PDB file of N, CA and C in Angstrom:
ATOM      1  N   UNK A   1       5.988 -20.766   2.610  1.00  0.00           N
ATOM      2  CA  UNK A   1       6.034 -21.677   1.510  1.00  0.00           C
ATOM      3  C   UNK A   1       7.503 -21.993   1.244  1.00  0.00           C
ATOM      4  N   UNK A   2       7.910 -23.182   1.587  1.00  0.00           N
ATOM      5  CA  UNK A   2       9.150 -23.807   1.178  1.00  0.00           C
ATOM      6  C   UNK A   2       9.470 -23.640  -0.224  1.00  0.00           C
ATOM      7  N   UNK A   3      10.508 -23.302  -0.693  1.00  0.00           N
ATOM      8  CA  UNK A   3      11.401 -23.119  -1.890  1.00  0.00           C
ATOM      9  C   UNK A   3      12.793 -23.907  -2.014  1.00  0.00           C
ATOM     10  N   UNK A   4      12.830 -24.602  -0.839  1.00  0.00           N
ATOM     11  CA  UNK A   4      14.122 -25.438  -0.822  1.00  0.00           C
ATOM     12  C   UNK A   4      14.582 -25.243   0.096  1.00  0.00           C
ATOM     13  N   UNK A   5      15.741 -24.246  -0.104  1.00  0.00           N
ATOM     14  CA  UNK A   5      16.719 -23.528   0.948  1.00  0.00           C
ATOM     15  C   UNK A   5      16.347 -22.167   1.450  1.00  0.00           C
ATOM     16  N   UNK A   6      15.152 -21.772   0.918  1.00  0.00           N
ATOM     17  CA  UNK A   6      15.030 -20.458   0.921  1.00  0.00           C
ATOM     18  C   UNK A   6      12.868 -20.684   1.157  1.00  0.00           C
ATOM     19  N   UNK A   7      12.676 -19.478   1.367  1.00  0.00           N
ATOM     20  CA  UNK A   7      10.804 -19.904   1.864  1.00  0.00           C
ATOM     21  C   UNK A   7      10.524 -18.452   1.868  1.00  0.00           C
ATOM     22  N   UNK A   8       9.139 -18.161   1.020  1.00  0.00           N
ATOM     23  CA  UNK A   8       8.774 -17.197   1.299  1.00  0.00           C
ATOM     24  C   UNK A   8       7.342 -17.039   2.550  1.00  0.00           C
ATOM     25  N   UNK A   9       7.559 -16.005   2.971  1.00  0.00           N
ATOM     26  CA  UNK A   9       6.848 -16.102   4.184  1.00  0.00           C
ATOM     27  C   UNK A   9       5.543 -14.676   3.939  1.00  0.00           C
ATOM     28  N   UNK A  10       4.514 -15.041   3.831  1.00  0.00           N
ATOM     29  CA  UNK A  10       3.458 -13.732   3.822  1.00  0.00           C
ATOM     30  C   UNK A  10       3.056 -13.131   4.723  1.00  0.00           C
ATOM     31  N   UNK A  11       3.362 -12.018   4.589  1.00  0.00           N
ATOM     32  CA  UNK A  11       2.610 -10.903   5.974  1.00  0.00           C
ATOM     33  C   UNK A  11       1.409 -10.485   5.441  1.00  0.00           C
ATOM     34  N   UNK A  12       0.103 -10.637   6.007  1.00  0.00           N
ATOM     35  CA  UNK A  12      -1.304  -9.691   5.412  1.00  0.00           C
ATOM     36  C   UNK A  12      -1.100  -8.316   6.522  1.00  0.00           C
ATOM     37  N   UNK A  13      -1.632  -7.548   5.591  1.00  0.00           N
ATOM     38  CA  UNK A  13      -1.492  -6.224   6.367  1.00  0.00           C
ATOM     39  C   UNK A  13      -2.855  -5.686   5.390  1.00  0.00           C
ATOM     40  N   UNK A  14      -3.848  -5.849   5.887  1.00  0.00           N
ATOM     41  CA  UNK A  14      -5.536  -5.633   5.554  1.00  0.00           C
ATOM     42  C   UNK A  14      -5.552  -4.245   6.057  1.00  0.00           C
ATOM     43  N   UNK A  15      -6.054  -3.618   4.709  1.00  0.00           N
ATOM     44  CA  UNK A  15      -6.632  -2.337   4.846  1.00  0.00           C
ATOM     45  C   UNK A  15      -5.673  -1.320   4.528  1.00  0.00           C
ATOM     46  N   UNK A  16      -4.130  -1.837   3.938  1.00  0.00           N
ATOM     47  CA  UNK A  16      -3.567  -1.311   3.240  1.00  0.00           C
ATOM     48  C   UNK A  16      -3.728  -0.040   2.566  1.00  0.00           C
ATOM     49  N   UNK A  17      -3.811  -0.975   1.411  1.00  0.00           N
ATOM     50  CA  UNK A  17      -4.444  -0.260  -0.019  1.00  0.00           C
ATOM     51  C   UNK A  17      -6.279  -0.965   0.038  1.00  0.00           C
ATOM     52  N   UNK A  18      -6.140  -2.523  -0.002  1.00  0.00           N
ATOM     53  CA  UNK A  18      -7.655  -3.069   0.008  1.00  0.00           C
ATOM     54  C   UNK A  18      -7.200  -3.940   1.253  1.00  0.00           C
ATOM     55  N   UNK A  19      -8.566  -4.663   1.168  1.00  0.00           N
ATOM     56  CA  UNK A  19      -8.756  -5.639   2.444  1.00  0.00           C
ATOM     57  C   UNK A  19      -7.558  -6.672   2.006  1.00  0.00           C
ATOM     58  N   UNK A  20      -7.191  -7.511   1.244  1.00  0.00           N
ATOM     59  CA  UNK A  20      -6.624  -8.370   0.704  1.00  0.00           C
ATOM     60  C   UNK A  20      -4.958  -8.173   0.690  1.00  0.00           C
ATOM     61  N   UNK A  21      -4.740  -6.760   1.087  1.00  0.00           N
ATOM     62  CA  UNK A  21      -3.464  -6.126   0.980  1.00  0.00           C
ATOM     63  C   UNK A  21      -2.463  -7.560   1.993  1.00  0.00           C
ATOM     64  N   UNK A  22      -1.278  -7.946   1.362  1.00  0.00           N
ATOM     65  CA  UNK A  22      -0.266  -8.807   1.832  1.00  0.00           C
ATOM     66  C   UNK A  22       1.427  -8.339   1.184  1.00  0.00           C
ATOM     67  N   UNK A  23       2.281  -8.324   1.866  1.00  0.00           N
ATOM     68  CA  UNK A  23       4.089  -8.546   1.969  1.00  0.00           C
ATOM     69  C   UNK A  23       4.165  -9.857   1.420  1.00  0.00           C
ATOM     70  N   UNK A  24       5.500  -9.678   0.837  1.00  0.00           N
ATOM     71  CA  UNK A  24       6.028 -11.337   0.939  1.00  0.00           C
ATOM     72  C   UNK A  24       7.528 -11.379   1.140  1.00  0.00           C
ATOM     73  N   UNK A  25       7.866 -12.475   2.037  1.00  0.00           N
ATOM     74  CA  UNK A  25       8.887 -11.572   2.366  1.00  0.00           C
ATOM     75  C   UNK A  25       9.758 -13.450   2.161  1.00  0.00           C
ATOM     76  N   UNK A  26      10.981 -13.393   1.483  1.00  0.00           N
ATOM     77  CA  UNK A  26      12.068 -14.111   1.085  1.00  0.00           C
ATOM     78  C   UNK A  26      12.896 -14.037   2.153  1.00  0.00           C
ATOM     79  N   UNK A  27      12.979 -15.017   2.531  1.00  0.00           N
ATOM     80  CA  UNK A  27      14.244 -15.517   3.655  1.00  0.00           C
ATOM     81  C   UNK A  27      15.277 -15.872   3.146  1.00  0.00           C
ATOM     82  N   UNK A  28      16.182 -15.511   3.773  1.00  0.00           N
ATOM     83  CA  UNK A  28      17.724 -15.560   3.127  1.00  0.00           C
ATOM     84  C   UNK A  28      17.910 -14.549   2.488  1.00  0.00           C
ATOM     85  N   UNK A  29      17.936 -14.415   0.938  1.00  0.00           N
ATOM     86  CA  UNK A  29      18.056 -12.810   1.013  1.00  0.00           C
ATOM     87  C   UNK A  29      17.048 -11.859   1.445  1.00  0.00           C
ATOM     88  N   UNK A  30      16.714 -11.831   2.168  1.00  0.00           N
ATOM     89  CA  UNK A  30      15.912 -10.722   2.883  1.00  0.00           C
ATOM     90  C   UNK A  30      15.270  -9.519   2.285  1.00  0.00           C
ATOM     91  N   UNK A  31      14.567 -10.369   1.309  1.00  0.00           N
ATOM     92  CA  UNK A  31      14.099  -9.565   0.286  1.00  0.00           C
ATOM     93  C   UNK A  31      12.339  -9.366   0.337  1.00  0.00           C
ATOM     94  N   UNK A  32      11.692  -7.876   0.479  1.00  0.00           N
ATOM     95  CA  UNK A  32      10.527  -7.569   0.916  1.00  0.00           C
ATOM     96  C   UNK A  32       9.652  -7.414  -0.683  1.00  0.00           C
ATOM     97  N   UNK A  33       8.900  -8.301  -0.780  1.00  0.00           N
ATOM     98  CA  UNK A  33       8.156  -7.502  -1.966  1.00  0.00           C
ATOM     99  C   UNK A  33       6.819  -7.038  -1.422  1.00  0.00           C
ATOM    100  N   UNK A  34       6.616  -5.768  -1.404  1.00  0.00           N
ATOM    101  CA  UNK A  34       5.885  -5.065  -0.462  1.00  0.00           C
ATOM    102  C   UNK A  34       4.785  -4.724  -1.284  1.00  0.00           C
ATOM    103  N   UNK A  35       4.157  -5.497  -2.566  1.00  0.00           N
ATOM    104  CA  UNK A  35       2.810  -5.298  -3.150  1.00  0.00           C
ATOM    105  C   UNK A  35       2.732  -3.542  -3.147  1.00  0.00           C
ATOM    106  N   UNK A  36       1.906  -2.815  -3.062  1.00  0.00           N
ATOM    107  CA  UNK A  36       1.585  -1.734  -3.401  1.00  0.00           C
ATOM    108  C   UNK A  36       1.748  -0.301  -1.984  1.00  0.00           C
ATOM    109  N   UNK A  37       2.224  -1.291  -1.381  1.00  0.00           N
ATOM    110  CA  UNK A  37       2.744  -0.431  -0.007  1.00  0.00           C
ATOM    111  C   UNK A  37       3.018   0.750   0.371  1.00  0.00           C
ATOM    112  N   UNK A  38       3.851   1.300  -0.811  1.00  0.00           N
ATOM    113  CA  UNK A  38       4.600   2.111  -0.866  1.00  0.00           C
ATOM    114  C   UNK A  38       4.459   3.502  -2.232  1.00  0.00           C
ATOM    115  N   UNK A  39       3.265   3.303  -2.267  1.00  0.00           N
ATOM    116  CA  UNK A  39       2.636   3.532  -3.805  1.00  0.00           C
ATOM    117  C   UNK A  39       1.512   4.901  -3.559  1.00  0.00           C
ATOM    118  N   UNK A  40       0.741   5.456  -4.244  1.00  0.00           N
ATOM    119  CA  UNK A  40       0.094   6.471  -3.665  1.00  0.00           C
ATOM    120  C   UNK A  40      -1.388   6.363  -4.755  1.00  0.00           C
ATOM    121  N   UNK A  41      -2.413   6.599  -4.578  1.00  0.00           N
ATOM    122  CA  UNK A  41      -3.416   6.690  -5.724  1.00  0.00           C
ATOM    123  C   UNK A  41      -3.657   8.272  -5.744  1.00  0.00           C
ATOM    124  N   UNK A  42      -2.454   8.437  -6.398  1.00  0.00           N
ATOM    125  CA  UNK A  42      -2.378   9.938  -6.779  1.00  0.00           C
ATOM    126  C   UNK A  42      -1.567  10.353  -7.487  1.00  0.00           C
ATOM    127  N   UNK A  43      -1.234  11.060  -8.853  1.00  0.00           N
ATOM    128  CA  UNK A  43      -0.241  10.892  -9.847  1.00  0.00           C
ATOM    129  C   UNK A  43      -0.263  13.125  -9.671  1.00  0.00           C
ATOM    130  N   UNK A  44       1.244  13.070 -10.072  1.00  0.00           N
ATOM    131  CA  UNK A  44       1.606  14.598  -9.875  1.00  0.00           C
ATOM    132  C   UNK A  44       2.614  14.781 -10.828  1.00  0.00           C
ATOM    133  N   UNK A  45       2.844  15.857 -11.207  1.00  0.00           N
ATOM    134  CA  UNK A  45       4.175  16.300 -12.494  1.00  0.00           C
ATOM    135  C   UNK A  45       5.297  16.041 -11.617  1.00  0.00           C
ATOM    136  N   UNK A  46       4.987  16.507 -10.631  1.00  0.00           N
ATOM    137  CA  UNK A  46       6.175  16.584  -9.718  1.00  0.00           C
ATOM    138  C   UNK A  46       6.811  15.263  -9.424  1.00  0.00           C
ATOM    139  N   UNK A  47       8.322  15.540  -8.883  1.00  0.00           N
ATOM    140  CA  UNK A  47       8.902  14.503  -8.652  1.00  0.00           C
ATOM    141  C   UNK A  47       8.762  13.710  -7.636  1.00  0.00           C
ATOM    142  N   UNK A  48       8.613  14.369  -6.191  1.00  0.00           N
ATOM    143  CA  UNK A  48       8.763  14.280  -4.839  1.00  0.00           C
ATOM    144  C   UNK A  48       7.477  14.667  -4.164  1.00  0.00           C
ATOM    145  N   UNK A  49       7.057  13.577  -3.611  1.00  0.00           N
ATOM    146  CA  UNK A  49       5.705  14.133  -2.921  1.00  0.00           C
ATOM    147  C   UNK A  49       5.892  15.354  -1.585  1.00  0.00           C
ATOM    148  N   UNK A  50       6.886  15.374  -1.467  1.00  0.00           N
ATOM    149  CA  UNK A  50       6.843  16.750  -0.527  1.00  0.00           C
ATOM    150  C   UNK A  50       6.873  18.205  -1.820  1.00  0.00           C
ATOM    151  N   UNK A  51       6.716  18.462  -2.864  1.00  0.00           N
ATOM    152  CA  UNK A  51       7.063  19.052  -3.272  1.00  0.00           C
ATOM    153  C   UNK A  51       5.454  19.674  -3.890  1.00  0.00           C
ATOM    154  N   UNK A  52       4.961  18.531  -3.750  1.00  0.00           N
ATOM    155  CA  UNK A  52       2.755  18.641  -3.982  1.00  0.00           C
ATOM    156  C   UNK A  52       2.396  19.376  -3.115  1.00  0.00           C
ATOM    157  N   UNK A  53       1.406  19.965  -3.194  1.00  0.00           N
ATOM    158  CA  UNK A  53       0.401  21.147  -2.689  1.00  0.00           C
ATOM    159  C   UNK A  53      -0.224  20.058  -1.376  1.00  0.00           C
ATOM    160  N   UNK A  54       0.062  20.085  -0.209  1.00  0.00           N
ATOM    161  CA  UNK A  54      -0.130  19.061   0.228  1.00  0.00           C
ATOM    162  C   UNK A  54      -1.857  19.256   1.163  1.00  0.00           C
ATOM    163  N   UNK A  55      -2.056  20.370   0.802  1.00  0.00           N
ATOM    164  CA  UNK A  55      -4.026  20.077   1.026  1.00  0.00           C
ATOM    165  C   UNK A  55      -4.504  19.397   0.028  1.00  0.00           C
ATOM    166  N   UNK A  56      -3.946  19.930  -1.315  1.00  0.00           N
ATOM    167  CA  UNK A  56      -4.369  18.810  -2.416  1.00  0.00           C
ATOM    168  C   UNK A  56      -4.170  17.294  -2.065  1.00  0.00           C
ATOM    169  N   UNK A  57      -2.988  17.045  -1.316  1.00  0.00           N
ATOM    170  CA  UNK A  57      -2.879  15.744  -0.922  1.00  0.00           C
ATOM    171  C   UNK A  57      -3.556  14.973  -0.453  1.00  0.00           C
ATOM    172  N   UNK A  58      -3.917  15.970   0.249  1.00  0.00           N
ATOM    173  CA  UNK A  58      -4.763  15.168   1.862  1.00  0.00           C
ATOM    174  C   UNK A  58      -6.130  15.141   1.272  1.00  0.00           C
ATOM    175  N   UNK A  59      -7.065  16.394   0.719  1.00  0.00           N
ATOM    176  CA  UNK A  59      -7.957  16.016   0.270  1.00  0.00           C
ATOM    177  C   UNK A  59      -8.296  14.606  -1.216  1.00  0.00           C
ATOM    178  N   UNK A  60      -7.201  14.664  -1.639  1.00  0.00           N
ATOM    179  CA  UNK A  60      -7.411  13.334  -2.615  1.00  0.00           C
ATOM    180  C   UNK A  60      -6.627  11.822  -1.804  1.00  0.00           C
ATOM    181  N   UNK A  61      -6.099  11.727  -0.695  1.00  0.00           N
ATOM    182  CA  UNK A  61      -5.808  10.985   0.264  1.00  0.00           C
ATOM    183  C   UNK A  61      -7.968  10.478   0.919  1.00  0.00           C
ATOM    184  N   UNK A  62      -7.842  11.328   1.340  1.00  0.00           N
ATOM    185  CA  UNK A  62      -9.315  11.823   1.951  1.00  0.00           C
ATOM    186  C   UNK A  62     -10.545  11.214   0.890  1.00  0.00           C
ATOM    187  N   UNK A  63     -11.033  11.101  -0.114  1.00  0.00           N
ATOM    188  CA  UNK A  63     -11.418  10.734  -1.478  1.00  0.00           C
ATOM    189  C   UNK A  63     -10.910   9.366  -1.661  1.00  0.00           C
ATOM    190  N   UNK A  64      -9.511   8.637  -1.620  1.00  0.00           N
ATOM    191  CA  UNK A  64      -9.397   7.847  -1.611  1.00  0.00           C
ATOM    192  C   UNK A  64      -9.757   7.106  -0.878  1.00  0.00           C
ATOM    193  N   UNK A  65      -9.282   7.393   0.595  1.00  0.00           N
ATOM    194  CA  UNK A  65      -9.938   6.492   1.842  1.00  0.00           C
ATOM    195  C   UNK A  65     -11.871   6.266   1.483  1.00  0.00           C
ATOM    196  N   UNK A  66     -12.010   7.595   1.334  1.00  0.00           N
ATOM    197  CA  UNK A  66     -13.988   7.298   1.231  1.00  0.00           C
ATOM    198  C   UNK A  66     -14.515   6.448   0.090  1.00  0.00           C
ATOM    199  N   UNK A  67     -14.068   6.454  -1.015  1.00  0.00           N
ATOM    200  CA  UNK A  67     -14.256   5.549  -2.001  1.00  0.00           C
ATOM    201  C   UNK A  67     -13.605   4.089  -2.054  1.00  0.00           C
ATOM    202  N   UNK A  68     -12.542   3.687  -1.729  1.00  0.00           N
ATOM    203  CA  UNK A  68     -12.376   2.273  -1.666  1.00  0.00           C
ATOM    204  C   UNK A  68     -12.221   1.925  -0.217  1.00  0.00           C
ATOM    205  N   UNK A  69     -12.122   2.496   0.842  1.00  0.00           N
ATOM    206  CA  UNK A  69     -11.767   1.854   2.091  1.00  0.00           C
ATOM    207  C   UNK A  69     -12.958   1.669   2.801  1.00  0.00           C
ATOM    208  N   UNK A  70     -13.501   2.771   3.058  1.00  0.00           N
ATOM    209  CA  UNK A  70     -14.844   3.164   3.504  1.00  0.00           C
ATOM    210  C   UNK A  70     -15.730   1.981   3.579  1.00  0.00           C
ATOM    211  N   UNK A  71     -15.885   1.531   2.082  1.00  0.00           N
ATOM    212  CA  UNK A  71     -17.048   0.721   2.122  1.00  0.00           C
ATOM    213  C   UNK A  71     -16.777  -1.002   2.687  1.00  0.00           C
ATOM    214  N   UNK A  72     -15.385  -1.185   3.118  1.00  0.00           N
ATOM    215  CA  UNK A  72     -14.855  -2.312   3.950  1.00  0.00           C
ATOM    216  C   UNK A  72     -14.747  -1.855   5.606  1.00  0.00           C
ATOM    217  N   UNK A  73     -15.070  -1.068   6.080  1.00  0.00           N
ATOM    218  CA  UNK A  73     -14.760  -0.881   7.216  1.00  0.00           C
ATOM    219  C   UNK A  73     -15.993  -1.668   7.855  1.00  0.00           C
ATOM    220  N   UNK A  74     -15.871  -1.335   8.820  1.00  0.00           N
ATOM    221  CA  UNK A  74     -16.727  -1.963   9.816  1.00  0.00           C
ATOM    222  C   UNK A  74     -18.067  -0.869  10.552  1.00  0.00           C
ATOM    223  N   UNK A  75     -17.514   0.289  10.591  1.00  0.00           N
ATOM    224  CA  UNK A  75     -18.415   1.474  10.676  1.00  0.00           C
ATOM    225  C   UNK A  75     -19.601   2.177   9.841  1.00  0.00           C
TER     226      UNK A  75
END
């Protein structure tokens, strides 16, 4: 999408977070807005996710995938 001098350009990257998951990415300054990319559906006291009980991780990683991904797959 033209902006003038500058255009933002969308990357879909489906299956993300949801099916609908997309980047957008600004040319010229080279700037990524990476929607929820980088994000976790999992909240902790802690600061640093290496610092989480990380079976706890995986099993609420695990929970996540089965409840919202699951039911978009193809399997």
């Amino acid at each position: 999408m033209s902006l003038g001098q500058k255009e933002l350009v969308f990357i879909e990257a489906p299956m993300l977070h949801w099916p609908d998951s997309m980047f957008c990415c600004l040319t010229g300054d080279s700037i990524l807005f990476s929607n929820d990319a980088f994000g976790q559906h999992y909240a902790s006291e802690l600061m640093y996710n290496d610092l989480v009980d990380q079976a706890e991780l995986m099993a609420e990683c695990t929970k996540y995938y089965a409840n919202i991904l699951t039911p978009f797959s193809r399997w």
